[in-house]
mmCIF file with all atom_site columns, C-alpha atoms in Angstrom:
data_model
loop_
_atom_site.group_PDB
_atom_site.id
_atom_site.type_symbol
_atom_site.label_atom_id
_atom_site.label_alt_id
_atom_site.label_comp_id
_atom_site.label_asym_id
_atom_site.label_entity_id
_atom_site.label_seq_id
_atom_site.pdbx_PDB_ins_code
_atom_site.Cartn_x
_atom_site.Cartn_y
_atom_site.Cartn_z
_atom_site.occupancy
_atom_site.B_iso_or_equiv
_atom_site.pdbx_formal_charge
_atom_site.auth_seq_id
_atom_site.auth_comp_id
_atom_site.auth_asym_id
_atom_site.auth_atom_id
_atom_site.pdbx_PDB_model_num
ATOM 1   C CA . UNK A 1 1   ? -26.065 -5.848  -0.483  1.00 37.00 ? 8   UNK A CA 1
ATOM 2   C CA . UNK A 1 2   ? -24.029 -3.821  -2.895  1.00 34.00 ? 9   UNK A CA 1
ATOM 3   C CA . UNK A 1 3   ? -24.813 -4.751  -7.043  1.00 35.00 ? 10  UNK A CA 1
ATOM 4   C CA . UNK A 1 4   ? -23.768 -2.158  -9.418  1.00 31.00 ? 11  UNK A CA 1
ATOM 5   C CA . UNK A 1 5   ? -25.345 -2.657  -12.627 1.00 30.00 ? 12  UNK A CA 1
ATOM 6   C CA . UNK A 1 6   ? -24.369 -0.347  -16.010 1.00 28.00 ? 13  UNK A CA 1
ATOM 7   C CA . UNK A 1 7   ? -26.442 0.782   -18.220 1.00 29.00 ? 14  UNK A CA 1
ATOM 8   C CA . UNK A 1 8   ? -26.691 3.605   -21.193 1.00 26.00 ? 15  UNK A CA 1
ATOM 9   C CA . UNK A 1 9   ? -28.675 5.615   -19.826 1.00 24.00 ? 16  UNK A CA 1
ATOM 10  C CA . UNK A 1 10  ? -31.796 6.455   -22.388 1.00 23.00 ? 17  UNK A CA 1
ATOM 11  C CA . UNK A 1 11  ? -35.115 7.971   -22.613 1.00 24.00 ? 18  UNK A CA 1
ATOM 12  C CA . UNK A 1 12  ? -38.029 5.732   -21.854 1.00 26.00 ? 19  UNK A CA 1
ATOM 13  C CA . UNK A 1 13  ? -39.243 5.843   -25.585 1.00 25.00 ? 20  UNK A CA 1
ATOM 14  C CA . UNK A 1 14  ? -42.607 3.948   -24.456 1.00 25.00 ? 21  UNK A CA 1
ATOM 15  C CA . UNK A 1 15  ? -43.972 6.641   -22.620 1.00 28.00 ? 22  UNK A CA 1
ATOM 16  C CA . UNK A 1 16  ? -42.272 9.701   -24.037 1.00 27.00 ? 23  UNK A CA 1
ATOM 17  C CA . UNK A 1 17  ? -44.997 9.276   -27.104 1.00 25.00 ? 24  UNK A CA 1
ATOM 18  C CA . UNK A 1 18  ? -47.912 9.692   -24.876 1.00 27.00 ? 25  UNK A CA 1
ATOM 19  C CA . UNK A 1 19  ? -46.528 12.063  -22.562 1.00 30.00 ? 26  UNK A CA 1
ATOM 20  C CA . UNK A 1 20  ? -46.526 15.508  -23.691 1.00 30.00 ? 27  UNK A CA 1
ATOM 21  C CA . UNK A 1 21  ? -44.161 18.033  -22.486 1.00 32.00 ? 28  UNK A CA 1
ATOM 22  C CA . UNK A 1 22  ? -45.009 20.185  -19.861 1.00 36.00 ? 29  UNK A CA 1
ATOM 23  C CA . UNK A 1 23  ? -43.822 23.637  -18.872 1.00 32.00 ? 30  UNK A CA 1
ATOM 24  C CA . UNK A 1 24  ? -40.444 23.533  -17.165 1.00 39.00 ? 31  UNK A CA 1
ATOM 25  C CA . UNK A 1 25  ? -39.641 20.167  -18.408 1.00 39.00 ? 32  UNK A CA 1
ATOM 26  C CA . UNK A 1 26  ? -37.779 18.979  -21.193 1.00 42.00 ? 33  UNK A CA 1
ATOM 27  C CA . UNK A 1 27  ? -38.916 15.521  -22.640 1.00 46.00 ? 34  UNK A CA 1
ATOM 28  C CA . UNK A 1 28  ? -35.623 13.614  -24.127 1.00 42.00 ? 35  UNK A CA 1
ATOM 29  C CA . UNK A 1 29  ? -36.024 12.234  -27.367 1.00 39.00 ? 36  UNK A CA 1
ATOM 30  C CA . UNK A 1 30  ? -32.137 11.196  -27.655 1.00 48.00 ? 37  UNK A CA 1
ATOM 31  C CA . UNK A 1 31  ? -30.233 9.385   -24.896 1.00 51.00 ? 38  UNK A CA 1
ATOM 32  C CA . UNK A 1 32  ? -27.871 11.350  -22.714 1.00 54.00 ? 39  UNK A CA 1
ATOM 33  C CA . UNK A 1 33  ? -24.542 9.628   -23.738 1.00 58.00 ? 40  UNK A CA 1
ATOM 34  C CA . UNK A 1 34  ? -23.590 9.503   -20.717 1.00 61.00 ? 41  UNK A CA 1
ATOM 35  C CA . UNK A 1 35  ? -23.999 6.035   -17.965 1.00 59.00 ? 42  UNK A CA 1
ATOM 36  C CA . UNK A 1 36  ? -26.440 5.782   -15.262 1.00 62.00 ? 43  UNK A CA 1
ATOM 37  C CA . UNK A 1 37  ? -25.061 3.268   -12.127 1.00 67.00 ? 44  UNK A CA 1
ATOM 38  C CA . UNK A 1 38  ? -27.875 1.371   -10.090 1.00 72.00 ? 45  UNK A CA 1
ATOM 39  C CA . UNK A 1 39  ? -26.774 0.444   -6.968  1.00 73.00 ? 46  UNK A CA 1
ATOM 40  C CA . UNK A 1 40  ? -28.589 -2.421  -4.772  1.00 76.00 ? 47  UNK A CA 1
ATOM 41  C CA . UNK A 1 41  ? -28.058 -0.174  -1.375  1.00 79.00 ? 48  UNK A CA 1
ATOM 42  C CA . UNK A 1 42  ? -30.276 -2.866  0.725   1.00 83.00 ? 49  UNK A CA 1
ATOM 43  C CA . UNK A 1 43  ? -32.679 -5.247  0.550   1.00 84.00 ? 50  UNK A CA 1
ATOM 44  C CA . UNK A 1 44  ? -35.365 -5.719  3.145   1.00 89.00 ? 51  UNK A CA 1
ATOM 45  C CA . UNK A 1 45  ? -38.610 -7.310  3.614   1.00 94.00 ? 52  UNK A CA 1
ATOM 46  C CA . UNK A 1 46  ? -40.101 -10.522 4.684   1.00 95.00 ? 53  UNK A CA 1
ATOM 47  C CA . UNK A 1 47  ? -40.715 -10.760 0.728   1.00 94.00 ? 54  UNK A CA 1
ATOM 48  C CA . UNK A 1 48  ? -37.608 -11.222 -0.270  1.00 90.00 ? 55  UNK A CA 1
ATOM 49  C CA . UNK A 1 49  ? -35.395 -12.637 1.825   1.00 90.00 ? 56  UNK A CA 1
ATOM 50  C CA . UNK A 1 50  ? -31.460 -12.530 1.730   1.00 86.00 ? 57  UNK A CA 1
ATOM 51  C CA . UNK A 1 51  ? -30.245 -14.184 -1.951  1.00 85.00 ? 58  UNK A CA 1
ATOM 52  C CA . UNK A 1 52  ? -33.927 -13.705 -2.954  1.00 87.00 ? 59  UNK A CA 1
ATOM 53  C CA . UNK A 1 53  ? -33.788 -10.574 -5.074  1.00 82.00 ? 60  UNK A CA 1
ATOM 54  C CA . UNK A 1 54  ? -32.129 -9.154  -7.690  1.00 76.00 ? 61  UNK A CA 1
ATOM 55  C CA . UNK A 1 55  ? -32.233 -6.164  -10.028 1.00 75.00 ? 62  UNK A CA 1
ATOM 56  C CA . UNK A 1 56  ? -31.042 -5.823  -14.162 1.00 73.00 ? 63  UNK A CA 1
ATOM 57  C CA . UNK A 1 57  ? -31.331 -3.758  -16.681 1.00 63.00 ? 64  UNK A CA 1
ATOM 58  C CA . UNK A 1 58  ? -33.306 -4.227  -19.916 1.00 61.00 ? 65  UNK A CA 1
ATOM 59  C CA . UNK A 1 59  ? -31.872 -4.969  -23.273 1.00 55.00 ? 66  UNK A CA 1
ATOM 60  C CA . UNK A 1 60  ? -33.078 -1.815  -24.809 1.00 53.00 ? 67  UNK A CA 1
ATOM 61  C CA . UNK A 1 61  ? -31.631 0.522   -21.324 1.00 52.00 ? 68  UNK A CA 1
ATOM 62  C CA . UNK A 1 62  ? -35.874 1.520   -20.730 1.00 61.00 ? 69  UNK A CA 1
ATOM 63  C CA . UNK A 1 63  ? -36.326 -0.068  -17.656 1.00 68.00 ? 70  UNK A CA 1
ATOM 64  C CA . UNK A 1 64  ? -34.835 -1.884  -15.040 1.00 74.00 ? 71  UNK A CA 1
ATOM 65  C CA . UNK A 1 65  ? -36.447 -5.112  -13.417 1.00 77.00 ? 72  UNK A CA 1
ATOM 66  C CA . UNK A 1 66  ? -36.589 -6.796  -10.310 1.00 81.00 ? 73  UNK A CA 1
ATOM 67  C CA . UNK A 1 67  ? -37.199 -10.485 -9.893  1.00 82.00 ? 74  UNK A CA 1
ATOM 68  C CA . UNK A 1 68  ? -38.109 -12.108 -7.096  1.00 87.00 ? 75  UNK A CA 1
ATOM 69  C CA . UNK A 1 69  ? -38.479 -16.158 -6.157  1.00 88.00 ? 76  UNK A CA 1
ATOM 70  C CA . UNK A 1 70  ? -39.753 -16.117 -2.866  1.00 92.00 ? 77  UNK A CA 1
ATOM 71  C CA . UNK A 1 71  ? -42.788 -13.809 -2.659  1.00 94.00 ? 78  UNK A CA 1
ATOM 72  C CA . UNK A 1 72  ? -45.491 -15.432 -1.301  1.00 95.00 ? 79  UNK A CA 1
ATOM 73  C CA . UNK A 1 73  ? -48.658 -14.637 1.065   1.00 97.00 ? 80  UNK A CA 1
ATOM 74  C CA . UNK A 1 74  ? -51.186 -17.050 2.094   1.00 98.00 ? 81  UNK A CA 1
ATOM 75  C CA . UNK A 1 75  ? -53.887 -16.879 4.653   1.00 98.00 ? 82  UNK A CA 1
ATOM 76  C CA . UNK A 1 76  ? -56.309 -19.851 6.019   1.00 97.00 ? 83  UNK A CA 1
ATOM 77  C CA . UNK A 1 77  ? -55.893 -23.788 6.047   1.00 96.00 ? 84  UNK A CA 1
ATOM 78  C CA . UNK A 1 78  ? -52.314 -24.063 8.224   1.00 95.00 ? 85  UNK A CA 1
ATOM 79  C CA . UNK A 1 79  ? -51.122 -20.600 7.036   1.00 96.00 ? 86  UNK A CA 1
ATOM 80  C CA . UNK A 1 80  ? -49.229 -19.051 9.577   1.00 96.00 ? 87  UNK A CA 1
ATOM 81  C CA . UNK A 1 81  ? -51.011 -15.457 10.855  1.00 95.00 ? 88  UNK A CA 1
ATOM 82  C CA . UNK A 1 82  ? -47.939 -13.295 10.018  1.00 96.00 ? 89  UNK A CA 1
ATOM 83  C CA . UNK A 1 83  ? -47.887 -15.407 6.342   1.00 97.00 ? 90  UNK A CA 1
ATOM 84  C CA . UNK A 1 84  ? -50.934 -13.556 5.300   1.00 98.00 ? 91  UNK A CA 1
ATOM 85  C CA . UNK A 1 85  ? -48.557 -10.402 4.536   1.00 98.00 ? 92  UNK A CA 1
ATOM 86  C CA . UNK A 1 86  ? -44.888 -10.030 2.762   1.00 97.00 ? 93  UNK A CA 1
ATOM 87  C CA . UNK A 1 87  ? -43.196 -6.880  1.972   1.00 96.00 ? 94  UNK A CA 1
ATOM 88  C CA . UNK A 1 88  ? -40.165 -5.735  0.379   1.00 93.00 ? 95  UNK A CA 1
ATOM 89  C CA . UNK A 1 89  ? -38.467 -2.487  0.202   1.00 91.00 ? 96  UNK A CA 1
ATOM 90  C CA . UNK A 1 90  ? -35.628 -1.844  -2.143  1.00 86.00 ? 97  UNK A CA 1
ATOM 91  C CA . UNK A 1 91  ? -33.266 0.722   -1.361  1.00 87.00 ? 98  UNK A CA 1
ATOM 92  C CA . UNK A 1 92  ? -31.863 1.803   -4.823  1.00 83.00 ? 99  UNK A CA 1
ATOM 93  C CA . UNK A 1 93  ? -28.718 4.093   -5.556  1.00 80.00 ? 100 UNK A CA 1
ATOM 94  C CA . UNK A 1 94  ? -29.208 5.623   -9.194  1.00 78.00 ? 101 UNK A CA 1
ATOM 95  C CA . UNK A 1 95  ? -26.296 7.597   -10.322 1.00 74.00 ? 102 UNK A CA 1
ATOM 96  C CA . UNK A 1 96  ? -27.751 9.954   -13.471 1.00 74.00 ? 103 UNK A CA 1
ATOM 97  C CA . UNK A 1 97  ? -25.513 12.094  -15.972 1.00 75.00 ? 104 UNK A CA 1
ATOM 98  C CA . UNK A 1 98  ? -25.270 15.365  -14.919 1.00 75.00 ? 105 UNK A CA 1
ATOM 99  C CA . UNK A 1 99  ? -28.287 17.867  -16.089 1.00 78.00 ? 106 UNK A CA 1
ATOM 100 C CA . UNK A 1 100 ? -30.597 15.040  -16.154 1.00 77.00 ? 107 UNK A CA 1
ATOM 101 C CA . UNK A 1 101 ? -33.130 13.459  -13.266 1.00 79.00 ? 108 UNK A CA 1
ATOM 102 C CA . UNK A 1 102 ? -35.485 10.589  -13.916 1.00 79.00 ? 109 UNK A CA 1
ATOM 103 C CA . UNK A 1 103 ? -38.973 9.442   -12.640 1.00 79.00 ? 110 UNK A CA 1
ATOM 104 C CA . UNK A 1 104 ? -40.780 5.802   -12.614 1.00 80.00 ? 111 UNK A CA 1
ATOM 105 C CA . UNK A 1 105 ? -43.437 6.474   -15.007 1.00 78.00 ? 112 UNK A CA 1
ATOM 106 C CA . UNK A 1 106 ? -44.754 2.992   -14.771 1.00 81.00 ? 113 UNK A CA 1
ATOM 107 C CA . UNK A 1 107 ? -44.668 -0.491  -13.237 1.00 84.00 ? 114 UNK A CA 1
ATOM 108 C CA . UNK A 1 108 ? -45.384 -3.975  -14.455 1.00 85.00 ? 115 UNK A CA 1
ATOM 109 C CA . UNK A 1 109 ? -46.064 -6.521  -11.598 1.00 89.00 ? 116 UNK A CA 1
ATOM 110 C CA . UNK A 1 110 ? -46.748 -10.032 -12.536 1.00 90.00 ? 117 UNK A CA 1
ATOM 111 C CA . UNK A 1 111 ? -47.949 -12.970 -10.149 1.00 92.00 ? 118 UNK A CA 1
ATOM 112 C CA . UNK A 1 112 ? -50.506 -16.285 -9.297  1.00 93.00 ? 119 UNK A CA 1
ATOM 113 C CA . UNK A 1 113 ? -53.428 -16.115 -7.252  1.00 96.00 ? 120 UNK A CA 1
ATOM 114 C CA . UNK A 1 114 ? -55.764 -18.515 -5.668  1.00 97.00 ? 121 UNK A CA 1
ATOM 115 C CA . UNK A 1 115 ? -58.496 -17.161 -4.138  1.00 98.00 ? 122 UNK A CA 1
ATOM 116 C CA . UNK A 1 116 ? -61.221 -19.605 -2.276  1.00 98.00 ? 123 UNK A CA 1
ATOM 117 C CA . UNK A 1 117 ? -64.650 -17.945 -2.484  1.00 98.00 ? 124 UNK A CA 1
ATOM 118 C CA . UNK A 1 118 ? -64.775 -15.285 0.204   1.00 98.00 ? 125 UNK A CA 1
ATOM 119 C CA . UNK A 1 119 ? -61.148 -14.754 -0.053  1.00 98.00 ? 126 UNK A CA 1
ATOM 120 C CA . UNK A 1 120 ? -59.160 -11.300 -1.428  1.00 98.00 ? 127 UNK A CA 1
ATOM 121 C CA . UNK A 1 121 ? -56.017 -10.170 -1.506  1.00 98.00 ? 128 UNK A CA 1
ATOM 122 C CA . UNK A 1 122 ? -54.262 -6.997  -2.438  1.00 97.00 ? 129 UNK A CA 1
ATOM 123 C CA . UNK A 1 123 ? -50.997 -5.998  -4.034  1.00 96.00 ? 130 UNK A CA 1
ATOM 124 C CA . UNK A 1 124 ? -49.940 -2.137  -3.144  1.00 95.00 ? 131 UNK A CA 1
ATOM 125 C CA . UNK A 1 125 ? -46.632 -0.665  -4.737  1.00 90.00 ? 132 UNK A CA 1
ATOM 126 C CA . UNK A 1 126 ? -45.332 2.798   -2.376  1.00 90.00 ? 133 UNK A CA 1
ATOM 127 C CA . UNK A 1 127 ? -42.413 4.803   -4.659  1.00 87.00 ? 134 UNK A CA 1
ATOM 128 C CA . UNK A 1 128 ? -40.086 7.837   -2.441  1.00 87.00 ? 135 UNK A CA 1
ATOM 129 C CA . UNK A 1 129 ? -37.082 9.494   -2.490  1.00 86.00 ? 136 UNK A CA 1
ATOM 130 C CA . UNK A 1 130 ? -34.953 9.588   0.649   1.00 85.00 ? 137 UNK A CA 1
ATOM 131 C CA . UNK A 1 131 ? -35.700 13.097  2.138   1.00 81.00 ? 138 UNK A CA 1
ATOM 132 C CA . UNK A 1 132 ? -38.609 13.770  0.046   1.00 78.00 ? 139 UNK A CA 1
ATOM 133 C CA . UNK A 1 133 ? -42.454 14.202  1.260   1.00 78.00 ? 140 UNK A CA 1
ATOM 134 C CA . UNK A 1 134 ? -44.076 13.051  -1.636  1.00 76.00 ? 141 UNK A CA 1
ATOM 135 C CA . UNK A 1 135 ? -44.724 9.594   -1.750  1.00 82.00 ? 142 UNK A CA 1
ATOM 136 C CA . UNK A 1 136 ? -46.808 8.119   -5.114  1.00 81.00 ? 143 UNK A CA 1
ATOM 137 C CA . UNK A 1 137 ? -48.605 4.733   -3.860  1.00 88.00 ? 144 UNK A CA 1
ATOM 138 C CA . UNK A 1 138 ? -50.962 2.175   -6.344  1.00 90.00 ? 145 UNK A CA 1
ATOM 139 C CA . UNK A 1 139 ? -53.131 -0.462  -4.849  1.00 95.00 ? 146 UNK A CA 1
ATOM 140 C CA . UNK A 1 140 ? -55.027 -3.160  -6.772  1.00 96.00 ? 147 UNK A CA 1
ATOM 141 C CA . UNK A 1 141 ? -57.521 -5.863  -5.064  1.00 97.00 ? 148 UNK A CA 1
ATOM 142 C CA . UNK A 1 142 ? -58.526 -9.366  -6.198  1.00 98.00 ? 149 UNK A CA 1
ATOM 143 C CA . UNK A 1 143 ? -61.438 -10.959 -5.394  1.00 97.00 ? 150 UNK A CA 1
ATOM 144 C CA . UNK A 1 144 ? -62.064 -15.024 -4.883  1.00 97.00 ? 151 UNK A CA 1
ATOM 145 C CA . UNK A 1 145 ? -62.483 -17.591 -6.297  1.00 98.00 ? 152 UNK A CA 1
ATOM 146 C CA . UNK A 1 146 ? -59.821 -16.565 -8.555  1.00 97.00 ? 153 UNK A CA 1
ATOM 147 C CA . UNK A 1 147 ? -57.482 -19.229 -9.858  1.00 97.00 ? 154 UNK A CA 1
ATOM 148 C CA . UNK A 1 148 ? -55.423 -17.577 -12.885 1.00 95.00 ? 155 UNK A CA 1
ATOM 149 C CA . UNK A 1 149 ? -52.274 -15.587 -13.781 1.00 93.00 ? 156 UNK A CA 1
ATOM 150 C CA . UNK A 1 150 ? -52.744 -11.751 -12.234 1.00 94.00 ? 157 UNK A CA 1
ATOM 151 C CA . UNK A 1 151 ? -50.795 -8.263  -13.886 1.00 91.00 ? 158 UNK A CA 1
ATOM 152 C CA . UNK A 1 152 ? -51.062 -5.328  -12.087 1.00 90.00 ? 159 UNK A CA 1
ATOM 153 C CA . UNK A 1 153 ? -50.144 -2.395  -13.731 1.00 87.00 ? 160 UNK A CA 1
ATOM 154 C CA . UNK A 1 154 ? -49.117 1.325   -12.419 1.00 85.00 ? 161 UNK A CA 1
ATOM 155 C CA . UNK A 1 155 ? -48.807 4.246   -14.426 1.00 80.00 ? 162 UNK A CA 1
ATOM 156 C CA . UNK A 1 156 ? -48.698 7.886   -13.525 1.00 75.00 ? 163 UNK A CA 1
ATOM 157 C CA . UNK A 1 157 ? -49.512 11.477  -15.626 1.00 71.00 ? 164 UNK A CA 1
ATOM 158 C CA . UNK A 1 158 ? -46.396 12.845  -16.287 1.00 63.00 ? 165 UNK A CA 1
ATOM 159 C CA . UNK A 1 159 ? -47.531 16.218  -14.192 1.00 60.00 ? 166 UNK A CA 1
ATOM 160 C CA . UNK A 1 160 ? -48.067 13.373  -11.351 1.00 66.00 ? 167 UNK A CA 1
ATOM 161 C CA . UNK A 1 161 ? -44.310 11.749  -11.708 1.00 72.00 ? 168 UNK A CA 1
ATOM 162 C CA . UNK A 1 162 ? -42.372 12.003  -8.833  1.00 74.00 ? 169 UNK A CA 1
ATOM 163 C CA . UNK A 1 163 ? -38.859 12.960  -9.763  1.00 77.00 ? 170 UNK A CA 1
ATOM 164 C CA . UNK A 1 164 ? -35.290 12.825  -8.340  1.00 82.00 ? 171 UNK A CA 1
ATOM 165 C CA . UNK A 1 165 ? -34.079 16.113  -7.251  1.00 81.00 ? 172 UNK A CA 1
ATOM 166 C CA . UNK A 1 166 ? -31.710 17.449  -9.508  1.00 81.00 ? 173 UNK A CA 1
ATOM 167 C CA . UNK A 1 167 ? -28.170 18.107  -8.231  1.00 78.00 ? 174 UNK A CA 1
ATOM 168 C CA . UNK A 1 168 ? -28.492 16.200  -5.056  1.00 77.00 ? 175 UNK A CA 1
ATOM 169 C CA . UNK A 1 169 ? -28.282 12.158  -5.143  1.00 78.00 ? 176 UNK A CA 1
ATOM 170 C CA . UNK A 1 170 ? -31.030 10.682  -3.183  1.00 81.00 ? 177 UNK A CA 1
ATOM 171 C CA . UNK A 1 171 ? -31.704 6.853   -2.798  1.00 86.00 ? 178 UNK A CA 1
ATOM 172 C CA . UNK A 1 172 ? -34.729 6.036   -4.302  1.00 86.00 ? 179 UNK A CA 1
ATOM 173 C CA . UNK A 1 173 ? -37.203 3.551   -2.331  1.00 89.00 ? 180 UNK A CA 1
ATOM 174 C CA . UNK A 1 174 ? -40.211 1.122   -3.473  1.00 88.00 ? 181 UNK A CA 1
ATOM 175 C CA . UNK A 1 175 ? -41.469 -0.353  -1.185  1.00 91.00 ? 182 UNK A CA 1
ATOM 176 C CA . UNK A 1 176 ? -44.013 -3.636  -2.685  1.00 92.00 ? 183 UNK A CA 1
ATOM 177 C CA . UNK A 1 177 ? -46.304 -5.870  -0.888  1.00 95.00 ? 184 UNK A CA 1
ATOM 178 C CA . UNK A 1 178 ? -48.876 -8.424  -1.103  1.00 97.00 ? 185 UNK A CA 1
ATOM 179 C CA . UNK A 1 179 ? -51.946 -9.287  1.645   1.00 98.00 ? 186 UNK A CA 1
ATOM 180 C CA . UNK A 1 180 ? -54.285 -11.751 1.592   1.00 98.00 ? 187 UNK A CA 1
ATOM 181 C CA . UNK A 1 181 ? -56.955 -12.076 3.542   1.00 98.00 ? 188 UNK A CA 1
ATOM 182 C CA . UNK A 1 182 ? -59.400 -15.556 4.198   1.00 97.00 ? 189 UNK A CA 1
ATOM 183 C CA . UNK A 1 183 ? -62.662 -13.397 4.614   1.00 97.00 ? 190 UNK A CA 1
ATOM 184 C CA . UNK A 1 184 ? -65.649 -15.885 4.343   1.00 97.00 ? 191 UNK A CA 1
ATOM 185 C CA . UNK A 1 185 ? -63.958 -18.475 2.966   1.00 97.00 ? 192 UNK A CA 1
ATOM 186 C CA . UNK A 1 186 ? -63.438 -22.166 3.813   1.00 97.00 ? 193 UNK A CA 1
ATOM 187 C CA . UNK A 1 187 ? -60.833 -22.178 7.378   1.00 95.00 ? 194 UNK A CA 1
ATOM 188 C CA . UNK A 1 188 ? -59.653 -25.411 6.138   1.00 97.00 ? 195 UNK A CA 1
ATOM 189 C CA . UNK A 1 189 ? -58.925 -23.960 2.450   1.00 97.00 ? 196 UNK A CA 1
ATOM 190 C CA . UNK A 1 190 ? -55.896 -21.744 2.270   1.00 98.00 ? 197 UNK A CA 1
ATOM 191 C CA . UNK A 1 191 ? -55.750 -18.715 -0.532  1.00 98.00 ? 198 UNK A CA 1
ATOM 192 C CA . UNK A 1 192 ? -52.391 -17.345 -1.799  1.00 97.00 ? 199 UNK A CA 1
ATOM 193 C CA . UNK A 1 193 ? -51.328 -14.851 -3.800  1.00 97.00 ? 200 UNK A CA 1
ATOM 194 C CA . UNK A 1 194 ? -47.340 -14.760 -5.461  1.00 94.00 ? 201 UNK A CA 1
ATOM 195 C CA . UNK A 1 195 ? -45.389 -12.923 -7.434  1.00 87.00 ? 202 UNK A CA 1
ATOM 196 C CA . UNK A 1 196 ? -44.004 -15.224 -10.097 1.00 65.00 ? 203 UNK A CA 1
ATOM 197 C CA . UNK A 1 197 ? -43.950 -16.395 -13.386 1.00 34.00 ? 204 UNK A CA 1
ATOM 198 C CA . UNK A 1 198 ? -43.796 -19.711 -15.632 1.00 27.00 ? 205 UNK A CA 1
ATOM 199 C CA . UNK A 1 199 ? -40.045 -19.773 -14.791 1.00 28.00 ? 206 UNK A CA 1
ATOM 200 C CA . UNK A 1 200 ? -40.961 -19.168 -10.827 1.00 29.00 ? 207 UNK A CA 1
ATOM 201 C CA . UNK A 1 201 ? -39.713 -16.337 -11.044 1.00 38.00 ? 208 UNK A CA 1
ATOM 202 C CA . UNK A 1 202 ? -41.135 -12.423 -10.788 1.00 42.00 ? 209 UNK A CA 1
ATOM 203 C CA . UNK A 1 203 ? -40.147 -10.095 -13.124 1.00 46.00 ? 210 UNK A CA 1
ATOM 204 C CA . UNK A 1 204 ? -41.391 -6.527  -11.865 1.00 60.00 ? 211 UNK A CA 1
ATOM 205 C CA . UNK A 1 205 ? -40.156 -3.955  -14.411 1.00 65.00 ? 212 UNK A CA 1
ATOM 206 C CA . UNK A 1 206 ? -39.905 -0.496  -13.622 1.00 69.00 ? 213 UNK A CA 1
ATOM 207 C CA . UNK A 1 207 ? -40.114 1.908   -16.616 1.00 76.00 ? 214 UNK A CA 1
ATOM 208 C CA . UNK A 1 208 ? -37.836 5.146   -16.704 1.00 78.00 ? 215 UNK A CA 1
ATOM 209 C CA . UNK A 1 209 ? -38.799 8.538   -17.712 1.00 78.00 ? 216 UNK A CA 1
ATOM 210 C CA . UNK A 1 210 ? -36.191 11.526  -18.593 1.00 80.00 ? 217 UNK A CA 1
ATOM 211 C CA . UNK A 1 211 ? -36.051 15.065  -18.328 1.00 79.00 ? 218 UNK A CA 1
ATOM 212 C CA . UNK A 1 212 ? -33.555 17.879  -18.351 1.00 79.00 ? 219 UNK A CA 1
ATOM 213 C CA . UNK A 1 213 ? -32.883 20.040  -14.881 1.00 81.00 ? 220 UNK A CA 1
ATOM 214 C CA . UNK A 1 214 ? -33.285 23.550  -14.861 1.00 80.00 ? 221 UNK A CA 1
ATOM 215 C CA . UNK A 1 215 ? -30.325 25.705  -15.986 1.00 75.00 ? 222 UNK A CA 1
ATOM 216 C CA . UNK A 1 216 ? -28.367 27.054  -12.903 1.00 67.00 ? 223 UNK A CA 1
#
């Protein structure tokens, strides 16, 4: 699944504010004029099947965002064992100007749950570059009965961003997933947790960070 998507690339004005500059690294107040290129390299995961993903860019060139409209896990009642986890992994291709890498500073994830009493589920989020041994993963749990609207949220310290090597292209991988586990709950009662939204959609947005590479 190939889906180049343009975009100016910018500065990710949001966190640049809070984020102060560290030694070594150059926080970018103005956008390199320069594109970046995103490129949809694959698509895998029992989350998302073929046709069921898809990734833009944001209006103000920030962020990009990946919705999703069949990302569902569900455990008890006539749930299916292997239903009570999805996954995806997105294989992304960023193309940067030259002299600049990039990071994920943060990630907005969005969903439903409904949790029986005794029920809990989990959503984890795993970020990597192809090649690279650092891997930056976020898990948050939810506890039944919970019927509502969940947002899960990650951020990282800018000393704690994981960035792009500079010079060298390297896909960049996040790899998402939801579990939900039954517990003590009901047999007969079956607990799910998505990621969606009013429009049934997920939109999971993935907020870009900048710096300047060292001078060779």
């Amino acid at each position: 699944m190939r889906a180049p998507l343009l975009v100016g690339a910018a500065t990710a004005a949001l966190f640049t504010a809070a984020l102060p500059a560290q030694a070594g690294a150059s926080s970018i107040v103005d956008p390199p004029p320069d594109r970046i290129v995103i490129d949809v390299a694959t698509v895998n995961g029992s989350g998302c099947p073929l046709g069921t993903a898809a990734v833009a860019v944001s209006e103000d060139n920030t962020a990009f965002t990946v919705t999703y409209s069949d990302y569902l896990a569900q455990a008890g009642g006539d749930a299916a064992p292997t239903a009570a986890r999805r996954n995806c992994q997105l294989n992304l291709l960023v193309h940067v100007p030259q002299g600049f890498t990039y990071a994920v500073a943060s990630a907005d994830y969005r969903g439903y749950a409904s949790l029986r009493p005794g029920a809990s589920s989990t959503e984890k989020a795993s970020y990597y570059f192809q090649g690279s041994p650092s891997t930056a993963s976020r898990t948050h749990a939810f506890r039944g009965p919970y019927e509502d609207n969940w947002q899960a949220t990650d951020d990282t310290d800018w000393a704690q961003l994981v960035w792009a090597p500079c010079g060298v292209q390297r896909n960049f991988n996040i790899n998402t997933e939801l579990r939900v586990n039954a517990g003590t709950s009901d047999p007969a009662a079956t607990s799910y947790m998505t990621m969606d939204s009013t429009d049934g959609d997920i939109s999971t947005v993935y907020h870009l960070a900048w710096k300047e590479c060292p001078a060779r």
